[in-house]
Short mmCIF file of C-alpha atoms and ligand atoms in Angstrom, two decimals:
data_model
loop_
_atom_site.label_atom_id
_atom_site.label_comp_id
_atom_site.label_asym_id
_atom_site.label_seq_id
_atom_site.Cartn_x
_atom_site.Cartn_y
_atom_site.Cartn_z
CA MET T 681 -8.35 -24.16 -5.97
CA LEU T 682 -9.00 -20.88 -3.69
CA LYS T 683 -12.34 -19.43 -5.49
CA ILE T 684 -12.15 -15.64 -5.76
CA GLY T 685 -14.68 -13.07 -6.23
CA VAL T 686 -13.48 -9.71 -7.23
CA ILE T 687 -15.04 -6.29 -6.41
CA GLY T 688 -14.43 -3.59 -8.63
CA CYS T 689 -13.49 -3.90 -12.21
CA GLY T 690 -11.40 -0.84 -12.90
CA GLY T 691 -7.67 -0.57 -13.55
CA MET T 692 -6.57 -2.15 -10.62
CA GLY T 693 -9.40 -4.90 -10.47
CA LYS T 694 -8.57 -5.94 -14.13
CA ASP T 695 -4.92 -5.91 -13.35
CA HIS T 696 -5.44 -8.35 -10.35
CA ILE T 697 -8.03 -10.54 -12.31
CA ARG T 698 -5.27 -10.98 -14.96
CA ARG T 699 -2.95 -11.82 -12.40
CA VAL T 700 -4.83 -14.65 -10.55
CA THR T 701 -6.00 -16.09 -14.11
CA ASN T 702 -2.52 -15.90 -15.81
CA LYS T 703 0.12 -16.15 -13.01
CA ILE T 704 -1.14 -17.26 -9.47
CA GLN T 705 -1.18 -20.96 -8.72
CA GLY T 706 -4.04 -22.38 -6.55
CA ALA T 707 -6.65 -19.91 -7.30
CA GLU T 708 -9.01 -18.61 -9.89
CA VAL T 709 -11.73 -15.59 -10.50
CA VAL T 710 -15.04 -16.89 -10.14
CA ALA T 711 -17.18 -13.77 -10.11
CA VAL T 712 -16.73 -10.09 -10.68
CA SER T 713 -18.75 -7.29 -9.63
CA ASP T 714 -18.89 -3.60 -10.68
CA VAL T 715 -21.56 -0.94 -9.94
CA PHE T 716 -21.20 -0.58 -13.93
CA GLU T 717 -22.40 -3.87 -15.63
CA GLU T 718 -20.42 -3.04 -18.87
CA SER T 719 -16.94 -2.92 -16.88
CA ALA T 720 -17.73 -6.07 -14.86
CA LYS T 721 -18.77 -7.86 -18.12
CA ALA T 722 -15.48 -6.51 -19.54
CA ALA T 723 -13.54 -7.86 -16.75
CA ALA T 724 -15.53 -10.88 -16.76
CA GLU T 725 -14.35 -11.81 -20.39
CA ILE T 726 -10.34 -12.17 -19.00
CA CYS T 727 -11.47 -14.93 -16.61
CA GLY T 728 -14.89 -16.41 -17.97
CA ALA T 729 -16.57 -15.54 -14.47
CA LYS T 730 -20.23 -14.57 -13.38
CA VAL T 731 -21.01 -11.01 -13.29
CA TYR T 732 -22.67 -9.28 -10.58
CA THR T 733 -23.61 -5.48 -10.14
CA ASP T 734 -24.31 -5.75 -6.49
CA ALA T 735 -21.29 -6.43 -4.50
CA ASN T 736 -22.93 -7.77 -1.70
CA ALA T 737 -24.53 -10.53 -4.02
CA LEU T 738 -21.03 -11.47 -4.92
CA ILE T 739 -20.03 -12.06 -1.38
CA ASP T 740 -23.14 -14.05 -0.43
CA ASP T 741 -22.34 -16.46 -3.46
CA PRO T 742 -21.58 -19.58 -2.11
CA GLU T 743 -19.18 -20.41 -4.78
CA VAL T 744 -16.98 -17.38 -3.76
CA GLU T 745 -14.49 -18.69 -1.00
CA ALA T 746 -12.51 -15.46 -0.83
CA VAL T 747 -13.07 -11.88 -1.76
CA MET T 748 -10.88 -9.19 -3.47
CA ILE T 749 -11.98 -5.76 -2.88
CA VAL T 750 -10.53 -3.37 -5.48
CA SER T 751 -13.08 -0.72 -5.58
CA PRO T 752 -12.44 2.68 -4.89
CA GLY T 753 -11.58 3.54 -1.22
CA PHE T 754 -14.79 5.21 -0.15
CA ALA T 755 -16.72 1.75 -0.92
CA HIS T 756 -14.51 -0.43 0.68
CA VAL T 757 -15.91 -0.36 4.44
CA ASP T 758 -19.34 -1.80 2.91
CA SER T 759 -17.73 -4.66 1.26
CA LEU T 760 -15.04 -5.56 4.21
CA LEU T 761 -17.96 -5.47 7.05
CA LYS T 762 -20.15 -7.92 4.70
CA ALA T 763 -17.35 -10.01 3.95
CA VAL T 764 -16.26 -10.25 7.61
CA GLU T 765 -19.71 -11.31 8.40
CA ALA T 766 -19.83 -13.98 6.01
CA GLY T 767 -16.47 -15.19 7.19
CA LYS T 768 -14.95 -14.69 4.02
CA ARG T 769 -11.26 -14.26 3.66
CA VAL T 770 -10.29 -10.96 2.12
CA PHE T 771 -7.59 -9.12 0.08
CA CYS T 772 -8.64 -5.44 0.24
CA GLU T 773 -6.55 -2.76 -1.74
CA LYS T 774 -5.16 -0.08 -0.08
CA PRO T 775 -6.52 2.13 1.79
CA LEU T 776 -8.45 -0.09 4.01
CA CYS T 777 -11.03 2.58 4.38
CA THR T 778 -11.16 6.14 3.95
CA THR T 779 -11.55 7.31 7.43
CA ALA T 780 -9.94 6.18 10.58
CA ALA T 781 -13.26 5.61 12.15
CA ASP T 782 -14.35 3.21 9.56
CA CYS T 783 -10.75 1.42 9.88
CA LEU T 784 -11.48 1.17 13.37
CA LYS T 785 -15.26 -0.46 12.80
CA VAL T 786 -13.45 -2.90 10.50
CA VAL T 787 -10.91 -3.76 13.03
CA LYS T 788 -13.61 -4.16 15.66
CA ALA T 789 -15.40 -6.47 13.40
CA GLU T 790 -12.79 -8.74 12.52
CA GLU T 791 -11.78 -8.91 16.37
CA GLU T 792 -15.47 -9.96 17.10
CA ALA T 793 -15.54 -12.44 14.49
CA GLY T 794 -12.36 -14.01 16.09
CA LYS T 795 -10.65 -14.95 12.54
CA HIS T 796 -8.01 -13.33 10.97
CA LEU T 797 -9.88 -12.66 7.55
CA ILE T 798 -8.27 -9.42 5.94
CA GLN T 799 -5.14 -8.63 4.40
CA VAL T 800 -4.44 -4.79 3.12
CA GLY T 801 -2.92 -4.24 -0.21
CA PHE T 802 0.21 -2.66 0.98
CA MET T 803 2.61 -4.68 -1.75
CA ARG T 804 5.85 -3.09 -0.75
CA ARG T 805 6.34 -5.50 2.25
CA TYR T 806 6.67 -8.43 -1.00
CA ASP T 807 9.38 -6.20 -2.83
CA LYS T 808 12.69 -8.10 -3.01
CA GLY T 809 14.43 -4.78 -1.97
CA TYR T 810 12.60 -4.28 1.07
CA GLN T 811 12.68 -7.59 2.24
CA GLN T 812 16.39 -7.58 1.67
CA VAL T 813 16.73 -4.60 3.99
CA LYS T 814 14.25 -6.56 6.61
CA GLU T 815 16.43 -9.48 6.71
CA ALA T 816 19.62 -7.28 7.09
CA LEU T 817 17.80 -5.56 10.02
CA ASP T 818 16.45 -8.35 11.64
CA SER T 819 19.78 -10.34 11.68
CA GLY T 820 20.75 -8.00 14.21
CA ASN T 821 24.22 -7.51 12.52
CA PHE T 822 23.92 -3.98 12.25
CA GLY T 823 22.54 -3.04 15.54
CA GLU T 824 19.50 -0.72 16.29
CA ALA T 825 17.95 1.32 13.47
CA LEU T 826 18.29 4.91 14.51
CA MET T 827 17.38 6.68 11.13
CA LEU T 828 15.98 6.20 7.58
CA HIS T 829 16.25 8.47 4.67
CA CYS T 830 13.77 7.78 2.00
CA THR T 831 12.50 9.23 -1.17
CA HIS T 832 9.04 8.72 -3.18
CA ARG T 833 9.60 10.53 -6.62
CA ASN T 834 7.23 10.58 -9.46
CA PRO T 835 7.94 11.89 -12.77
CA GLU T 836 4.60 13.82 -12.91
CA VAL T 837 1.22 13.80 -11.48
CA GLY T 838 -2.33 15.25 -13.24
CA THR T 839 -3.25 18.60 -12.51
CA ASN T 840 -6.32 17.21 -10.17
CA TYR T 841 -3.70 15.88 -7.74
CA ASN T 842 -3.28 18.22 -4.88
CA THR T 843 -1.46 18.62 -1.44
CA PRO T 844 -3.40 15.94 0.96
CA MET T 845 -2.76 13.44 -1.93
CA ALA T 846 0.85 13.77 -1.44
CA VAL T 847 0.18 11.68 1.88
CA HIS T 848 -3.08 9.60 0.77
CA ASP T 849 -1.87 8.52 -2.50
CA THR T 850 1.88 8.55 -2.51
CA ALA T 851 3.42 8.52 1.13
CA ILE T 852 0.87 5.95 2.19
CA HIS T 853 2.89 3.35 0.83
CA GLU T 854 6.05 4.29 3.07
CA ILE T 855 3.78 4.79 5.96
CA ASP T 856 2.90 1.06 5.83
CA VAL T 857 6.52 -0.36 4.70
CA LEU T 858 8.93 1.89 6.84
CA HIS T 859 7.06 0.72 10.24
CA TRP T 860 7.06 -2.58 9.44
CA LEU T 861 10.52 -2.42 8.39
CA VAL T 862 11.66 -1.28 11.75
CA ASP T 863 9.02 -3.10 13.62
CA ASP T 864 7.65 -0.47 15.59
CA GLU T 865 4.77 2.11 15.65
CA TYR T 866 4.61 5.99 15.00
CA GLU T 867 4.47 8.66 17.31
CA SER T 868 4.48 11.94 15.73
CA ALA T 869 4.42 13.61 12.41
CA GLN T 870 5.66 16.83 10.82
CA VAL T 871 5.73 18.01 7.24
CA ILE T 872 8.67 20.83 5.93
CA MET T 873 7.61 22.51 2.62
CA PRO T 874 10.51 23.67 0.61
CA ARG T 875 10.47 25.97 -2.13
CA VAL T 876 7.79 24.56 -4.80
CA THR T 877 8.92 23.35 -8.18
CA LYS T 878 7.59 25.36 -11.31
CA TYR T 879 6.00 22.48 -12.42
CA SER T 880 3.50 22.29 -9.42
CA HIS T 881 0.09 24.40 -9.44
CA SER T 882 -1.57 26.45 -6.76
CA GLU T 883 -3.28 23.64 -5.15
CA LEU T 884 -0.19 21.74 -4.65
CA LYS T 885 3.10 22.25 -2.64
CA ASP T 886 5.53 20.03 -4.27
CA PRO T 887 8.18 18.67 -2.94
CA GLN T 888 7.61 17.81 0.85
CA ILE T 889 9.63 16.38 3.24
CA MET T 890 7.52 14.47 5.64
CA LEU T 891 8.94 13.68 9.15
CA LEU T 892 7.98 10.49 11.08
CA ARG T 893 9.33 9.52 14.80
CA THR T 894 8.57 6.12 16.14
CA LYS T 895 7.76 5.06 19.76
CA LYS T 896 11.35 3.70 19.98
CA GLY T 897 12.72 6.99 18.69
CA VAL T 898 13.69 6.28 15.30
CA CYS T 899 13.69 9.44 13.03
CA ILE T 900 12.34 8.91 9.23
CA ASP T 901 12.60 11.72 6.52
CA VAL T 902 10.75 10.86 3.39
CA GLU T 903 11.13 13.07 0.58
CA VAL T 904 7.76 13.21 -1.42
CA PHE T 905 8.48 14.76 -5.10
CA VAL T 906 5.56 13.98 -7.39
CA ASN T 907 6.78 16.22 -10.13
CA CYS T 908 10.25 15.16 -10.25
CA LYS T 909 10.23 14.89 -14.00
CA PHE T 910 13.32 12.05 -13.99
CA GLY T 911 11.70 8.99 -13.20
CA TYR T 912 9.77 6.87 -10.58
CA ASP T 913 12.58 6.80 -7.89
CA ILE T 914 12.09 5.16 -4.64
CA ASN T 915 14.79 4.86 -2.14
CA CYS T 916 15.16 3.79 1.25
CA GLU T 917 18.45 3.82 3.50
CA VAL T 918 18.35 2.96 7.18
CA VAL T 919 21.04 4.10 9.39
CA CYS T 920 21.85 1.76 12.27
CA GLU T 921 24.26 1.60 15.33
CA ASP T 922 26.77 -0.64 13.37
CA GLY T 923 26.24 0.19 9.66
CA ALA T 924 24.05 1.61 7.14
CA ILE T 925 21.64 -0.47 4.65
CA LYS T 926 20.77 0.97 1.58
CA MET T 927 17.90 -0.69 -0.46
CA PRO T 928 19.10 -2.07 -3.70
CA GLN T 929 17.68 -0.46 -7.00
CA PRO T 930 15.91 -2.82 -9.53
CA MET T 931 18.68 -4.44 -12.04
CA TYR T 932 19.46 -2.62 -15.38
CA PRO T 933 22.62 -2.76 -17.03
CA ASP T 934 25.02 0.17 -17.11
CA VAL T 935 24.90 1.48 -20.69
CA ARG T 936 28.19 3.17 -22.04
CA LYS T 937 27.27 5.98 -24.89
CA SER T 938 28.33 9.10 -26.29
CA ALA T 939 31.07 9.54 -23.51
CA ALA T 940 28.52 8.67 -20.51
CA VAL T 941 27.41 5.60 -18.56
CA SER T 942 23.85 5.47 -17.93
CA THR T 943 21.32 3.19 -16.31
CA THR T 944 17.52 2.80 -16.54
CA ILE T 945 15.10 4.28 -13.60
CA ASP T 946 11.40 2.96 -13.96
CA THR T 947 8.68 5.44 -14.57
CA ASP T 948 5.67 4.36 -13.02
CA CYS T 949 4.79 1.87 -9.92
CA PHE T 950 3.37 -0.84 -11.87
CA VAL T 951 6.58 -1.77 -13.45
CA ARG T 952 8.93 -0.99 -10.33
CA PHE T 953 6.73 -3.28 -8.05
CA LYS T 954 5.40 -5.46 -10.76
CA ASP T 955 7.10 -8.62 -9.01
CA ALA T 956 5.90 -7.53 -5.67
CA TYR T 957 2.30 -7.52 -6.75
CA ASP T 958 2.44 -10.94 -7.80
CA THR T 959 4.33 -12.19 -4.64
CA GLU T 960 1.58 -10.31 -2.85
CA ILE T 961 -1.24 -12.07 -4.29
CA GLN T 962 0.46 -15.47 -4.39
CA ALA T 963 1.48 -15.53 -0.54
CA TRP T 964 -2.29 -14.51 0.24
CA VAL T 965 -3.57 -17.30 -1.81
CA ASP T 966 -0.94 -19.65 0.00
CA ASP T 967 -1.94 -18.64 3.34
CA ALA T 968 -5.38 -19.31 2.67
CA ALA T 969 -4.81 -23.06 2.85
CA SER T 970 -3.80 -22.41 6.68
CA GLY T 971 -6.23 -19.72 7.36
CA VAL T 972 -3.87 -17.04 8.30
CA ILE T 973 -2.78 -13.61 7.44
CA ASN T 974 0.86 -13.18 7.21
CA GLY T 975 0.78 -9.76 5.35
CA PRO T 976 -0.55 -6.25 6.47
CA THR T 977 -3.86 -6.33 8.48
CA ALA T 978 -6.83 -4.48 9.26
CA TRP T 979 -4.90 -3.01 12.17
CA ASP T 980 -2.00 -1.97 9.90
CA GLY T 981 -4.68 -0.28 7.74
CA TYR T 982 -6.05 1.53 10.53
CA LEU T 983 -2.65 2.64 11.57
CA ALA T 984 -1.82 3.86 8.19
CA SER T 985 -4.79 5.87 8.17
CA VAL T 986 -4.16 7.67 11.49
CA THR T 987 -0.65 8.37 10.69
CA ALA T 988 -2.02 9.77 7.30
CA ASP T 989 -4.36 12.16 9.09
CA ALA T 990 -1.72 13.38 11.37
CA LEU T 991 0.47 14.01 8.38
CA VAL T 992 -2.35 15.94 6.36
CA LYS T 993 -2.64 17.86 9.58
CA ALA T 994 1.06 18.37 9.84
CA GLN T 995 0.88 20.05 6.22
CA GLU T 996 -1.60 22.54 7.33
CA THR T 997 -0.08 23.76 10.59
CA GLY T 998 3.45 23.09 10.13
CA ALA T 999 3.78 21.57 13.64
CA ILE T 1000 4.72 18.43 15.20
CA GLU T 1001 1.42 16.41 15.31
CA LYS T 1002 0.86 13.56 17.67
CA ILE T 1003 -0.14 10.24 15.99
CA GLU T 1004 -2.52 8.70 18.43
CA THR T 1005 -4.89 5.46 17.93
CA ALA T 1006 -7.94 5.42 19.81
CA ILE T 1007 -7.60 2.05 21.22
CA GLU T 1008 -4.23 0.17 22.32
CA LYS T 1009 -3.32 -2.61 19.78
CA PRO T 1010 -5.87 -5.44 20.39
CA ALA T 1011 -4.01 -8.78 21.41
CA PHE T 1012 -5.61 -10.48 18.25
CA TYR T 1013 -3.22 -8.33 16.07
CA CYS T 1014 -0.22 -8.96 18.21
N1 NAD G 868 -1.68 -1.06 -4.60
C1 NAD G 868 -1.18 -0.16 -5.16
O1 NAD G 868 -0.20 0.26 -5.55
C2 NAD G 868 -2.81 0.38 -6.11
C3 NAD G 868 -2.54 0.93 -7.28
C4 NAD G 868 -3.42 1.54 -7.90
C5 NAD G 868 -4.82 1.36 -7.19
N2 NAD G 868 -5.03 0.94 -5.89
C6 NAD G 868 -6.37 0.79 -5.22
O2 NAD G 868 -7.20 0.02 -5.79
C7 NAD G 868 -8.71 0.46 -5.73
C8 NAD G 868 -9.18 0.73 -7.05
O3 NAD G 868 -8.31 1.50 -8.00
P1 NAD G 868 -8.32 1.79 -9.37
O4 NAD G 868 -7.42 2.40 -10.03
O5 NAD G 868 -8.62 0.56 -10.12
O6 NAD G 868 -9.93 2.92 -9.65
P2 NAD G 868 -10.92 2.65 -10.83
O7 NAD G 868 -11.37 3.94 -10.58
O8 NAD G 868 -10.17 2.54 -12.30
O9 NAD G 868 -11.59 1.46 -10.86
C9 NAD G 868 -12.60 1.37 -9.66
C10 NAD G 868 -13.93 0.48 -10.12
O10 NAD G 868 -14.63 0.08 -8.88
C11 NAD G 868 -16.14 0.33 -9.66
N3 NAD G 868 -16.68 0.59 -8.22
C12 NAD G 868 -17.09 1.87 -7.92
N4 NAD G 868 -17.85 1.54 -6.67
C13 NAD G 868 -18.06 0.33 -6.59
C14 NAD G 868 -18.85 -0.66 -5.69
N5 NAD G 868 -19.27 -0.14 -4.89
N6 NAD G 868 -18.60 -1.92 -5.79
C15 NAD G 868 -18.16 -2.34 -7.00
N7 NAD G 868 -17.39 -1.56 -7.74
C16 NAD G 868 -17.31 -0.45 -7.68
C17 NAD G 868 -15.87 1.74 -10.77
O11 NAD G 868 -17.24 1.39 -11.48
C18 NAD G 868 -14.47 1.05 -11.28
O12 NAD G 868 -14.76 0.13 -12.32
C19 NAD G 868 -8.22 1.71 -4.90
O13 NAD G 868 -8.50 1.50 -3.70
C20 NAD G 868 -6.71 2.25 -5.22
O14 NAD G 868 -6.18 3.02 -4.04
C21 NAD G 868 -3.53 0.08 -5.53
#
């Protein structure tokens, strides 16, 4: 039984505590921490765990074998470095850290520790649909991937959501899953701003078309449209040399009524990717037995951060921006 300590008991933290307690085999939550004691206590009631208000004290608890970091992004770096120093296995919700410099610090710390400890919470890699696309690509039956056409549409967002958040909070999932799909890294980014929807506001350009080019020359377009009004609509089509692969949509029945045929589109990510979240955590727990990380690594977290920075710059300049890592991918992550 893997004994887990959870840092951060907000919406996502409680979600993971419920998941580990009710669904995941081979793990239990033995400690929780939150800067607000009341939040930690409320979360502890779900699983009967010890309560901490200091994340470092939770990491140092000898009963805690593995740590889930579900605090806000800005707080991740301190807990990551502390957990690596303690040699504890980590599941860190995305983003790894909020700056590329901090991500690099974490990458270097893990490499120096010489042990793969960190998995980043990019759950789309565990979605059945993306996995089927990946299997088809890896089969070789379709030749090389040439282009990807993707959409990330949300019905609506709050009024505090602004233009850079379209990268950091929304496209960040495509940034991770798409380079994994085509087994490549990014070279450049550009953002095209179409006419703005009437449902947007002065601080948000919506929709946006984000263009990414990989080192092998694969061209990716992602339509990010966060006030599309009609649903949480995630699409991905890979055009290859010998065919095209379109990601399947979640299965809902076709309904015939009033002289029309219709089907359901999900309205949020927690429903659309609910199975992916479960599969992701089960895989992280299962991999603990052999001490490996098969999911997104700290290096993937760093790449996502560098790519996000280039996209945000491209939002401002309208130019094609280079995506450059400060160091070559260490052999440790190959
Ligand atoms: N993978 C996904 O699809 C997905 C979805 C939602 C959120 N997330 C990620 O999960 C993380 C948490 O998001 P959330 O929506 O639960 O946020 P939230 O604001 O609801 O919860 C964060 C909690 O962390 C606590 N906290 C703040 N600083 C802390 C610290 N230093 N140590 C311990 N606790 C601290 C806060 O008091 C709060 O209870 C973020 O990194 C977010 O990006 C991922």
